[in-house]
Coordinates of C-alpha atoms in Angstrom, one line a residue:
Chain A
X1 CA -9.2 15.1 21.3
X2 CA -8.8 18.4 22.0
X3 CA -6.2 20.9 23.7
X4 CA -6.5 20.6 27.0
X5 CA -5.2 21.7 30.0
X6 CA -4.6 17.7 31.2
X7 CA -3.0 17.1 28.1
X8 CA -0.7 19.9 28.4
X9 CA 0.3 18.9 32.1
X10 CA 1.1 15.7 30.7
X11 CA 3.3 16.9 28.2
X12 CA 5.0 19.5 30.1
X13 CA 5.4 16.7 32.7
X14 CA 4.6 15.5 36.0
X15 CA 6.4 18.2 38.7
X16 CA 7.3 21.0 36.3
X17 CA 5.8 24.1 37.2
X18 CA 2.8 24.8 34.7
X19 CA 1.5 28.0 34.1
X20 CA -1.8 27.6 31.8
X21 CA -3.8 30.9 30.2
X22 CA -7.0 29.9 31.2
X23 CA -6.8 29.4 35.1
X24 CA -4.8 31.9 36.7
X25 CA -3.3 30.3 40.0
X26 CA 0.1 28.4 39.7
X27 CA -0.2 24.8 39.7
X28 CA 1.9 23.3 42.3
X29 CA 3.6 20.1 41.7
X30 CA 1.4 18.0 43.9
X31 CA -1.8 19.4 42.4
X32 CA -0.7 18.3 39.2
X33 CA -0.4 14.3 40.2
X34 CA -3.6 14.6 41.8
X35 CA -5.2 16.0 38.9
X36 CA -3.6 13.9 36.4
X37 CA -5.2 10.6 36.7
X38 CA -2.6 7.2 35.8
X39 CA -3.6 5.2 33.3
X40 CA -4.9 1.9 34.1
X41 CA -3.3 -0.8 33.5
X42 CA -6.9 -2.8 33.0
X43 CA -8.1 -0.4 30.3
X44 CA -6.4 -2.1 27.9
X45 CA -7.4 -5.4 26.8
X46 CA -5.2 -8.6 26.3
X47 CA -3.2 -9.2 23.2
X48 CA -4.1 -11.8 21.4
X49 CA -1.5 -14.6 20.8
X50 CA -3.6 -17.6 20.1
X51 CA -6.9 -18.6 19.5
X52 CA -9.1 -20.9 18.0
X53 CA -11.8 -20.3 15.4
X54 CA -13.9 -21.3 12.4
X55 CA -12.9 -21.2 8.9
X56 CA -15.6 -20.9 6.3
X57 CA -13.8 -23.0 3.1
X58 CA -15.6 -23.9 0.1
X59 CA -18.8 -24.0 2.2
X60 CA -17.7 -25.7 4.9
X61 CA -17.0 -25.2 8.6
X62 CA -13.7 -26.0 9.9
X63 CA -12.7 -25.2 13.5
X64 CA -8.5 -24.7 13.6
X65 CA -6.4 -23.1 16.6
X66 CA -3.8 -20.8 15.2
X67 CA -1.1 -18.0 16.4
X68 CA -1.4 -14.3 15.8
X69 CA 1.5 -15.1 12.9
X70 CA -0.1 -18.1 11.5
X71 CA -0.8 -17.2 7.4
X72 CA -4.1 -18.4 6.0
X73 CA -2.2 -20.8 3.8
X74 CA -0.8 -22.4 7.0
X75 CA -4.5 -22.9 8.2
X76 CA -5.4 -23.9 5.4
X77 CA -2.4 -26.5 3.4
X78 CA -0.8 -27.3 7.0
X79 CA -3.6 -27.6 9.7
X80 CA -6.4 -28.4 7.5
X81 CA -4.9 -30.6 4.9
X82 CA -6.7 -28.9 2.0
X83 CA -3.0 -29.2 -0.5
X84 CA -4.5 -28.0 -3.6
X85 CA -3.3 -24.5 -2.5
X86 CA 0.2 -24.2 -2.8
X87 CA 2.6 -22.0 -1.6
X88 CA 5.8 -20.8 -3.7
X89 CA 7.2 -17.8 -2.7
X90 CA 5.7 -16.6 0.8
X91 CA 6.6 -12.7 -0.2
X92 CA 3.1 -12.1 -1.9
X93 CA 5.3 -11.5 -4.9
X94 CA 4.1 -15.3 -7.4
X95 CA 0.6 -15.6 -6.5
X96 CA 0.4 -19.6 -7.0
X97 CA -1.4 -19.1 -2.7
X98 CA -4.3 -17.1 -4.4
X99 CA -7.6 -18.0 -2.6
X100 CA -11.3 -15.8 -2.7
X101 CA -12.0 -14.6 0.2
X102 CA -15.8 -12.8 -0.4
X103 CA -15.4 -13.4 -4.0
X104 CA -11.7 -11.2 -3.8
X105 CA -8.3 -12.5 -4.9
X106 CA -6.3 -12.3 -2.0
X107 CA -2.2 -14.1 -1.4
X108 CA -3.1 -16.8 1.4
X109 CA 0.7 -16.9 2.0
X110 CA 0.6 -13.3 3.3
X111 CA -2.8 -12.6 4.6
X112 CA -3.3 -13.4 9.1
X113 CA -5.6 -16.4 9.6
X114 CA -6.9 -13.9 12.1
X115 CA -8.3 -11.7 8.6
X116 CA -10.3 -14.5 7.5
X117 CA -12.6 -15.4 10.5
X118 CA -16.0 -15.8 9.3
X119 CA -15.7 -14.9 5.6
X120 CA -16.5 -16.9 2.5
X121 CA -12.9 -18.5 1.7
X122 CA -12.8 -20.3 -1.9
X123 CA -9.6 -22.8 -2.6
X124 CA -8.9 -24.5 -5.7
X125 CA -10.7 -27.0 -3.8
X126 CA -14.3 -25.8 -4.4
X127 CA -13.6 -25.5 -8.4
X128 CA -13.6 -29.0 -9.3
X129 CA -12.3 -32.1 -8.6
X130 CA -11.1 -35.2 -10.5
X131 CA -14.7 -36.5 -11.7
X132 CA -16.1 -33.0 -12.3
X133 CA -14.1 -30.6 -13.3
X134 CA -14.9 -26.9 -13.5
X135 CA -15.1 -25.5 -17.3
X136 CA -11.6 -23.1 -16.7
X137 CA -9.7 -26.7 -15.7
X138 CA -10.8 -28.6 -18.7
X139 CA -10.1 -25.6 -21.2
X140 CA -6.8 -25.4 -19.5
X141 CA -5.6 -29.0 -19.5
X142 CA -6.7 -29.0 -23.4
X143 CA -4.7 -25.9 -24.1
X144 CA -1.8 -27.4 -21.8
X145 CA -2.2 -23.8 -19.5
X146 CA -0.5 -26.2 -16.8
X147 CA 2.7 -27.3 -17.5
X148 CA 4.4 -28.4 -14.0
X149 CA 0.7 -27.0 -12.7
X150 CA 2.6 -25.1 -9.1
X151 CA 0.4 -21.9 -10.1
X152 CA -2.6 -23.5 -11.1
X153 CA -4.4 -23.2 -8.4
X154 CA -3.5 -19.5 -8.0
X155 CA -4.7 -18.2 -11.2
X156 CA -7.5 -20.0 -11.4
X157 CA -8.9 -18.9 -8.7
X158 CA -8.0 -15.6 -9.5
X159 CA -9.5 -16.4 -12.8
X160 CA -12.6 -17.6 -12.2
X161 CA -13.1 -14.5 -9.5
X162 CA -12.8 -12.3 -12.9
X163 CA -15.2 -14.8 -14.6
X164 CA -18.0 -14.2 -11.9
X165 CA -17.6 -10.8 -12.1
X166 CA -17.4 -10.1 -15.9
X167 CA -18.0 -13.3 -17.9
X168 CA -17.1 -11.6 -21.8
X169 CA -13.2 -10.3 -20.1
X170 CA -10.6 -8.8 -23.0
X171 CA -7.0 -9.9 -23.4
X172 CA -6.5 -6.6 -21.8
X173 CA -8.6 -7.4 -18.6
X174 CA -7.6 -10.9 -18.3
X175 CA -3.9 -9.6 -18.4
X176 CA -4.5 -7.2 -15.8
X177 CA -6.7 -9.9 -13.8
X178 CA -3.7 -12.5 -13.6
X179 CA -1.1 -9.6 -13.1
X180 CA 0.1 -10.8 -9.8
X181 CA 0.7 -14.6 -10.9
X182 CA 4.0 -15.9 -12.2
X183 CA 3.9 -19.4 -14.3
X184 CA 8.1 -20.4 -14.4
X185 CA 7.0 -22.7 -17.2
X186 CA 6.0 -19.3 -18.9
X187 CA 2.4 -20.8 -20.1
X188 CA 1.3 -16.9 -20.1
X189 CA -0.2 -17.3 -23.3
X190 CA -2.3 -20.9 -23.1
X191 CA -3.0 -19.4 -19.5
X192 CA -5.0 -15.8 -21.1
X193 CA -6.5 -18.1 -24.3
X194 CA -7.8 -20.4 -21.5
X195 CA -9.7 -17.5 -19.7
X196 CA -10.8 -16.2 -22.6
X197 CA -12.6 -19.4 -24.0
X198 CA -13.6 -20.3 -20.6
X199 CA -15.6 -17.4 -20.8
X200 CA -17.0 -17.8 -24.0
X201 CA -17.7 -21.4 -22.4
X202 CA -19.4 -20.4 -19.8
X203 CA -21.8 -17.8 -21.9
X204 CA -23.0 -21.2 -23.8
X205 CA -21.5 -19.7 -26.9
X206 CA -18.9 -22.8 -27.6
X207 CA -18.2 -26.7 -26.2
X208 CA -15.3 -28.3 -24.8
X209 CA -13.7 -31.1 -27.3
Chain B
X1 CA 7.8 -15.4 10.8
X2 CA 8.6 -12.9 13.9
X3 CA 6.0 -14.0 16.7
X4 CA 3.6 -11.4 17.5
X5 CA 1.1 -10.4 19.9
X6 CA -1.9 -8.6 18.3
X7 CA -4.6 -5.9 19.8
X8 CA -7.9 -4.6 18.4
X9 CA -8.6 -1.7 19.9
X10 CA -12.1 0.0 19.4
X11 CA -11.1 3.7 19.3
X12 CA -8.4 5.4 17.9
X13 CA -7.9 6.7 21.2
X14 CA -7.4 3.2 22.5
X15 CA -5.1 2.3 19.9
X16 CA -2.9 5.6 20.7
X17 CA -2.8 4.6 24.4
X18 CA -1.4 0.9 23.3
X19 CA 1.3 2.3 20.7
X20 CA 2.3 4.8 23.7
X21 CA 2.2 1.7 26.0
X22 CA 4.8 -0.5 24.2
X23 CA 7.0 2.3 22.6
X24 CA 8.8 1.9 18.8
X25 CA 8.3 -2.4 19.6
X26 CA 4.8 -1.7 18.8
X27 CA 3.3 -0.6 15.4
X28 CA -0.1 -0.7 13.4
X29 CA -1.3 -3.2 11.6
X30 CA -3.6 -2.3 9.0
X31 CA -3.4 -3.9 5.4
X32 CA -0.2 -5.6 6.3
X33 CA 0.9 -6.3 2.8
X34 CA 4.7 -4.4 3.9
X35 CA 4.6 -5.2 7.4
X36 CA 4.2 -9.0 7.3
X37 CA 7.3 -8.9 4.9
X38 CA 9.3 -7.4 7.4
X39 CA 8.4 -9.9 9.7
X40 CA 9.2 -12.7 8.1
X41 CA 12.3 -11.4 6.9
X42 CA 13.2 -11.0 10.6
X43 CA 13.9 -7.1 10.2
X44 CA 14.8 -6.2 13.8
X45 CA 13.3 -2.9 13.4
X46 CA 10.1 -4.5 12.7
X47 CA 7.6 -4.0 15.3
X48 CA 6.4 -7.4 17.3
X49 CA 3.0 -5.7 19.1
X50 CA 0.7 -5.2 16.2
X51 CA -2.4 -2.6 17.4
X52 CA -4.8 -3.7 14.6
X53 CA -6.8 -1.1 13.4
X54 CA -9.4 -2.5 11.2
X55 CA -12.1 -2.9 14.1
X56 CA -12.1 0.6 14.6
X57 CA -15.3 1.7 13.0
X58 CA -15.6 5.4 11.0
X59 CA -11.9 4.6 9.0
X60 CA -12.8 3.2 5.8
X61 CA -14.8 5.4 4.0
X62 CA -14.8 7.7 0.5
X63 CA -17.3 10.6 0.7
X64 CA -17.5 14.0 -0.6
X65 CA -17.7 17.4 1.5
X66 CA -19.7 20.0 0.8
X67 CA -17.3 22.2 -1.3
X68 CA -16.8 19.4 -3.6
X69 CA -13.7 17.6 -2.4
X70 CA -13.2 14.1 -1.2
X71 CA -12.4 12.8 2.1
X72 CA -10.8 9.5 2.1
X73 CA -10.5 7.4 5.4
X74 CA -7.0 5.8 5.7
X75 CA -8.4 2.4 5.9
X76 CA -9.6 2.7 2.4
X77 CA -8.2 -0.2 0.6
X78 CA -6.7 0.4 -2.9
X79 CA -9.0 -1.8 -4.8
X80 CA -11.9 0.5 -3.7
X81 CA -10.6 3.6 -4.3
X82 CA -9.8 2.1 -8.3
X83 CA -13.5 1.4 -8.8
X84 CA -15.0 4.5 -6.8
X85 CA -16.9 6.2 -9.8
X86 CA -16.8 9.5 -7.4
X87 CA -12.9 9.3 -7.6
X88 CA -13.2 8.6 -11.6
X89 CA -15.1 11.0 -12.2
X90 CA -13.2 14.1 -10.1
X91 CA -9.7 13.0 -9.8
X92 CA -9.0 10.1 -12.5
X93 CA -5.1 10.7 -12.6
X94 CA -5.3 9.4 -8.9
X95 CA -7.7 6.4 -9.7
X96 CA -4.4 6.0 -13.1
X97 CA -2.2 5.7 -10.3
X98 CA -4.2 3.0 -8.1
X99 CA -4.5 0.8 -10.9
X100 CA -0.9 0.9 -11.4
X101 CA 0.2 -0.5 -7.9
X102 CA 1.5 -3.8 -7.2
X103 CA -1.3 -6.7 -8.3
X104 CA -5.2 -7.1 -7.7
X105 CA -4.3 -9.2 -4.9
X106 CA -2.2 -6.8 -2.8
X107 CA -4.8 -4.0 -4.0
X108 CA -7.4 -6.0 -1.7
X109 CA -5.2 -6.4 1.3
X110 CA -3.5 -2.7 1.3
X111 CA -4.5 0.9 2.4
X112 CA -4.7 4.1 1.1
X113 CA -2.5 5.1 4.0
X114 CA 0.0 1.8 4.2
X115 CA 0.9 3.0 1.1
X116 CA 2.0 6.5 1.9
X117 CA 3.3 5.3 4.9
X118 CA 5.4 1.9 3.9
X119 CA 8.5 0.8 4.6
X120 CA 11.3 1.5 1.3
X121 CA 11.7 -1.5 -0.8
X122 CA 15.6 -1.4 -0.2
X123 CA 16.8 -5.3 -1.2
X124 CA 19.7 -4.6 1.7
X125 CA 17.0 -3.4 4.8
X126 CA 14.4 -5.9 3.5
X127 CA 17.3 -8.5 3.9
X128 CA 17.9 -8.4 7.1
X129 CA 20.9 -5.9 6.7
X130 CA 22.0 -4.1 9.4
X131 CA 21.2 -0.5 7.7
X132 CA 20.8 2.9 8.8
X133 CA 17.1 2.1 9.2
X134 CA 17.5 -1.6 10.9
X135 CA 19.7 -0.2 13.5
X136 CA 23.1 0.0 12.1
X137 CA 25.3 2.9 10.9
X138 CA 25.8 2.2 7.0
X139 CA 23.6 2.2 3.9
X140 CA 24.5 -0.6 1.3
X141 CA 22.8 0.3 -1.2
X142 CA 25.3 3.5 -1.6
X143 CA 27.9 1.5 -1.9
X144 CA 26.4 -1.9 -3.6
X145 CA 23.9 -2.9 -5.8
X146 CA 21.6 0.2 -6.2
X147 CA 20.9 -0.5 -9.8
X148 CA 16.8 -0.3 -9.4
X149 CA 15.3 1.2 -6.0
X150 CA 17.9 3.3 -4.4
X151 CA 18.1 8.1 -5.3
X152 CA 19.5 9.1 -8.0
X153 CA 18.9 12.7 -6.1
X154 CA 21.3 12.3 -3.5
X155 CA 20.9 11.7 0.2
X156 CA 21.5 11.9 3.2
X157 CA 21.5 8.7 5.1
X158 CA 19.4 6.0 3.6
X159 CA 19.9 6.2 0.0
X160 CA 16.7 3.7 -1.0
X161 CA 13.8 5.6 -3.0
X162 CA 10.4 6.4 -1.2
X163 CA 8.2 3.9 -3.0
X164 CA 4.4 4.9 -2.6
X165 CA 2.4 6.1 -5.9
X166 CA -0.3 7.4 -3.8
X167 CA 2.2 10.4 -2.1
X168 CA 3.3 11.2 -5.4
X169 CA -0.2 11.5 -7.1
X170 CA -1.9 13.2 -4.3
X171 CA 0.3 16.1 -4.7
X172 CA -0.5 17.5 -7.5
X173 CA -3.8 17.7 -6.2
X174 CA -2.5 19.4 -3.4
X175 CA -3.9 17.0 -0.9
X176 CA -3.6 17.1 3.1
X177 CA -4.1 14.1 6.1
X178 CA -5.1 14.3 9.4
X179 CA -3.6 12.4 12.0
X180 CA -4.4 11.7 15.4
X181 CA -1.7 12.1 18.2
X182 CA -2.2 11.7 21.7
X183 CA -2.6 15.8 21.8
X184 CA -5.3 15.5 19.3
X185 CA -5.4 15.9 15.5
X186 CA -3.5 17.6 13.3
X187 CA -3.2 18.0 9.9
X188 CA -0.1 17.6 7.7
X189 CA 0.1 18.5 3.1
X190 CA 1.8 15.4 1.8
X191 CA 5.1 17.2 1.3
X192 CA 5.2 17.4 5.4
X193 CA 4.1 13.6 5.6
X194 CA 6.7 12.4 3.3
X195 CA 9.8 14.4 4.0
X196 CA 11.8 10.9 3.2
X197 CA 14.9 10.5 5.2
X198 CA 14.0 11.8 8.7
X199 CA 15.3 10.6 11.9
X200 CA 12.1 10.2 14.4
X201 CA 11.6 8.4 17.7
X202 CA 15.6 7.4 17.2
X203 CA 14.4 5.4 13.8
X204 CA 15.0 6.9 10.0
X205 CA 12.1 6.4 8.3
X206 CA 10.4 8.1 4.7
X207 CA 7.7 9.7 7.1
X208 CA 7.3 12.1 10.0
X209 CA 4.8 10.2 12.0
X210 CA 5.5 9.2 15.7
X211 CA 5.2 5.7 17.0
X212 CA 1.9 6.7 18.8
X213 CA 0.3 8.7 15.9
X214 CA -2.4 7.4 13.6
X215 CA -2.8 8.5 10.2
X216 CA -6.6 8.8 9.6
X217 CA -7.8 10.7 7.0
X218 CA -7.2 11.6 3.6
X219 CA -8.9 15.6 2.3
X220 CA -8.3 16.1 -1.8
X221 CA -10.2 19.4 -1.9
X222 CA -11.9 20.0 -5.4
X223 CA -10.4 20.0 -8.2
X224 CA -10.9 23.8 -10.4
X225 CA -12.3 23.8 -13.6
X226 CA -9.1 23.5 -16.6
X227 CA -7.4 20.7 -14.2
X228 CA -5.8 18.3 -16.1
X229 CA -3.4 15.7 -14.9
X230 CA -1.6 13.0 -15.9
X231 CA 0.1 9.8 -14.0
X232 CA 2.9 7.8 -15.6
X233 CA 5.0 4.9 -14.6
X234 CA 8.1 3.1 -15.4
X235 CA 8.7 -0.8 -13.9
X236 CA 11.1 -3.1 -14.8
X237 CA 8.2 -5.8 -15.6
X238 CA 5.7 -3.4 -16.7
X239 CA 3.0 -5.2 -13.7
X240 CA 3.6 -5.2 -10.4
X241 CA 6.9 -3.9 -9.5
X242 CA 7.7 -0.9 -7.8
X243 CA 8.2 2.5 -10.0
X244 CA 12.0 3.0 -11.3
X245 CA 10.9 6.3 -12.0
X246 CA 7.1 7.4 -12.7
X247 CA 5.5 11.1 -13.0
X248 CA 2.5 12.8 -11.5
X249 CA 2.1 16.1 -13.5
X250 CA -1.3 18.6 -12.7
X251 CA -1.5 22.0 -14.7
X252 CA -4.6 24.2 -13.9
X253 CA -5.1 25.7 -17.6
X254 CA -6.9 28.8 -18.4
X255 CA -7.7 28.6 -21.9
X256 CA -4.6 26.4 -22.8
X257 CA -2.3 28.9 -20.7
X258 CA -0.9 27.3 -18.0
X259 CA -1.8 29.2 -14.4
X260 CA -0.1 27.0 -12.3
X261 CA 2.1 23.9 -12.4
X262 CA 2.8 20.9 -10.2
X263 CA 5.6 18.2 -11.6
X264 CA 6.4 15.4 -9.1
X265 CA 8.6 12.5 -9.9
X266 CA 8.2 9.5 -8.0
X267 CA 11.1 6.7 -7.2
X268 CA 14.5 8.4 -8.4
X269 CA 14.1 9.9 -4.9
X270 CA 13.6 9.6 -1.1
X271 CA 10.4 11.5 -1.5
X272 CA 8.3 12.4 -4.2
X273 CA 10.8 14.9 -5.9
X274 CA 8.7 18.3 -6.8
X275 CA 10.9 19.9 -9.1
X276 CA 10.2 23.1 -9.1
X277 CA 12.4 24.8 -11.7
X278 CA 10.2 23.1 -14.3
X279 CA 6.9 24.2 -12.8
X280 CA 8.3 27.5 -12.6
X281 CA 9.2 27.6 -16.8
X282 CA 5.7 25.8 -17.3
X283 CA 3.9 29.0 -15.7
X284 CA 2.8 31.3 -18.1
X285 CA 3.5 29.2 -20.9
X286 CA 1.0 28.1 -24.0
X287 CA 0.5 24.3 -23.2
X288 CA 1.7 22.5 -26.3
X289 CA 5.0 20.0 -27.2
X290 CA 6.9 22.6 -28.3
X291 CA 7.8 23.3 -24.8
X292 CA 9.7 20.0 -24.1
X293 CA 12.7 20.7 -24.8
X294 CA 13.4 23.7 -22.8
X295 CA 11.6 21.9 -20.1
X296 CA 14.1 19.2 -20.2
X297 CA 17.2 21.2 -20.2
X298 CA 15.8 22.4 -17.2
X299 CA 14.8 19.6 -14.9
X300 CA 16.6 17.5 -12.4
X301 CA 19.6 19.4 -13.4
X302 CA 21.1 18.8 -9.5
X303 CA 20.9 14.7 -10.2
X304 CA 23.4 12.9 -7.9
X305 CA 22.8 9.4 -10.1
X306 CA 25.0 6.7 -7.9
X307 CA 26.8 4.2 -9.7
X308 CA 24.2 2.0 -11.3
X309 CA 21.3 3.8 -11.9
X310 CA 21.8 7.0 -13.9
X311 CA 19.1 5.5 -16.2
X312 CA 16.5 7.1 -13.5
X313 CA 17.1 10.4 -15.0
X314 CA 16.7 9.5 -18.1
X315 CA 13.5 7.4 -17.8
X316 CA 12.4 10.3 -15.5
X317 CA 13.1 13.1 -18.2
X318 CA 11.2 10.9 -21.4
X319 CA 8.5 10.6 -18.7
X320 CA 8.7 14.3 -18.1
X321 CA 8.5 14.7 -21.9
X322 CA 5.8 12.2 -22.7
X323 CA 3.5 13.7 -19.8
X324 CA 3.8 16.8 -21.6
X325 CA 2.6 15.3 -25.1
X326 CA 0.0 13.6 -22.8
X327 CA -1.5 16.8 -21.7
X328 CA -1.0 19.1 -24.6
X329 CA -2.7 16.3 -26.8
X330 CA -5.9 16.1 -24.7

């Protein structure tokens, strides 16, 4: 947008007398509400307060209504019924909501369902379940990573996003990976040994016991 | 969680016409990391008309201009701008910085200019307090428990720190934004932005924008051969938290003589703090540790420390003192 003489008159105000340096003539009051056209009312589309949509979760297609407030993890946990996420502190501040959406960590608890329409989301869900569980769950239940097991399904999500990405991860990574999960059982170091060797699992260089 | 009514607008012309629409009740929604906190903390100043911005197209962007800065649209998020090898490789004290904020999971969600622009991390506004800048006529954290995010650099009104990293690293690089108004664009250096404590539209706020203005771009222009730079911060967890005090330092060096200085200390203040009287004794000087302690006595001597966090000058000044070391050992 530039300056223009319309802009200007709409600053200075409807009825003022406006005196611009490029037209010469004294614009009378009148002129300038003729000039100056209202904006319409129609030009600007309807807010959206509620809608219904598909979710994309672990591969599969879910159709849920939701609000323009409603949190991902609602969606998910509440109108969906997939409980493995859980939800601790709703601040985006303990990270046991983590879900993937397009392979990135995000807080479920503090993203809009509205952000995740049509994107690849990945729950704890689509790691494993009881009969087959994903190489990062058995490492961790051997090395006792879950203790009371709230942020579980946070950090290993968030975990195994890390994995895909860089499969041989140092302490240092991993640390920085996880950053944004807090374990109140204080597991932190079973939780970065388990990453590690889940790694080193998942390269084919060792076997689970 | 405050109900809200949400519009995607196309244009940033569009969304300027819908802010102007609804007044200070309306507000963009961009990343939303700060902004859905408000709202479910029931802030009253929190806006309930959210003019989502992310289907505009042309706002997310990192490229490079012809004289060999960067332009950086505002709906950047901070996880890209940590792995852009174009940032790494011409400004990696700003890429230092990126990595430092918050966790992985928030870097995903948040913007380049949500960050400069958020809302101060004051535990009395985000409570639901009726503050200075929710509406009321005191600031609690003067008088309570200002022990980790409130100025040790005196005030005026609202005593809570400015908390963005990205303000305080993008000075020393002496960076400028453009933002659209509904008179057309203009463009602001970060020091203008970020003013910290200013009364606009009848709301206090760390920033000078309007409620119908639209930060959009980001312009670091090149950085001159001898630049070096260094980024340090202090949290109380080491991850995640926001800086008690951290340091963005940039001397331009002409054979290890320093031609020009920039020191900017981040959250002991309601804006990133430039403290000038340091920059001033840098100039001149031969770059090496010798100069620390001179450079000490001299800054933040005009420190206003409220009752419970003097400790901000002092984790300011070792910062000041190790970013020094930093440079002069490179």
């Amino acid at each position: 947008m530039e300056y223009s003489r319309r802009n200007f008159i709409k600053a200075a105000g409807v009825g003022a007398v406006a005196v611009t340096t490029t037209v010469s003539a004294v614009v009378s009051g009148a002129e300038v509400a003729a000039a100056a056209p209202k904006p319409s009312p129609l030009a600007i589309p309807d807010a959206m307060n509620r809608e219904t949509n598909t979710f994309n979760i672990n591969g599969k297609n879910y159709r849920a209504e939701y609000e323009a407030r409603t949190t991902l993890w609602e969606v998910i946990a509440v109108k969906l019924g997939l409980t493995g996420t859980n939800r601790s502190c709703n601040r985006a501040s303990c990270g046991a909501c983590s879900v993937l959406i397009d392979g990135r960590p995000f807080y479920s608890c503090h993203t809009l369902a509205m952000e995740a329409v049509g994107k690849k989301i990945f729950t704890v869900e689509g790691l494993g379940d009881e009969k087959n569980l994903h190489p990062l769950q058995r490492v961790a239940h051997l090395y006792s990573a879950a203790e009371c097991g709230f942020c579980t399904p946070g950090w290993e999500v968030t975990a195994k996003a890390l994995l895909d990405k860089n499969p041989n991860p140092t302490v240092e990574q991993v640390k920085a990976a996880l950053s944004g999960h807090i374990c109140r059982c204080a597991a932190y170091a079973a939780i970065v040994r388990t990453v590690i060797d889940t790694g080193k699992v998942l390269r084919g260089e060792a076997e689970i016991a | 969680m405050k109900p809200i009514s949400v519009y995607r607008p196309s244009s940033v012309e569009e969304a300027i016409q819908i802010l102007s629409l609804h007044g200070t009740q309306a507000g963009v929604y961009a990343g939303g990391t700060d902004l859905l906190i408000q709202l479910k903390n029931r802030i009253e100043a929190a806006p309930t008309f959210l003019v989502d911005i992310k289907k505009i197209d042309g706002l997310r962007y990192i490229k490079e201009d012809g004289q060999g800065g960067v332009q950086i649209g505002a709906l950047t998020k901070l996880a890209e701008l940590a792995e852009s090898d174009l940032l790494a490789k011409r400004y990696p004290m700003l890429v230092d910085a990126v990595q430092h904020i918050s966790s992985p999971e928030l870097r995903n969600a948040s913007t380049i200019g949500g960050d400069m622009l958020q809302q101060v991390w004051c535990q009395y506004l985000r409570g639901g307090y009726s503050c200075y800048r929710n509406g009321g006529y005191i600031c609690y954290g003067a008088i309570g428990d200002n022990s980790y995010y409130h100025s040790a650099m005196g005030g005026r009104l609202c005593y809570a720190v400015y908390p963005g990293d990205i303000a305080t690293a993008l000075i020393p690089h002496d960076a400028k934004v453009k933002v659209a108004t509904p008179f057309g664009m203009k463009e602001l250096t970060i020091e203008q932005l970020v003013p910290g404590d200013m009364m606009v539209d009848g709301r206090l706020q760390s920033h000078v924008l309007r409620f119908n203005e639209i930060l959009t771009e980001v312009t670091i222009p090149a950085p001159k051969a001898g630049f070096k730079a260094s980024f340090e911060k202090l949290r109380p967890r080491g991850v995640w938290d926001f800086a008690m005090a951290s340091l963005a330092m940039g001397l331009q060096l002409q054979a290890n003589t320093i031609e020009d200085a920039r020191v900017v200390f981040g959250g002991i203040a309601g804006k990133p703090w430039r403290e000038t009287a340091v920059e001033n004794f840098l100039k001149g000087k031969t770059l090496s540790t010798d100069l620390t302690r001179q450079a000490l006595a001299m800054a933040l001597t005009n420190a206003a420390p409220l009752k419970y966090n003097a400790t901000k000058i002092d984790m300011a000044k070792g910062l000041l003192a190790s970013g020094i070391a930093k440079l002069a050992a490179v």
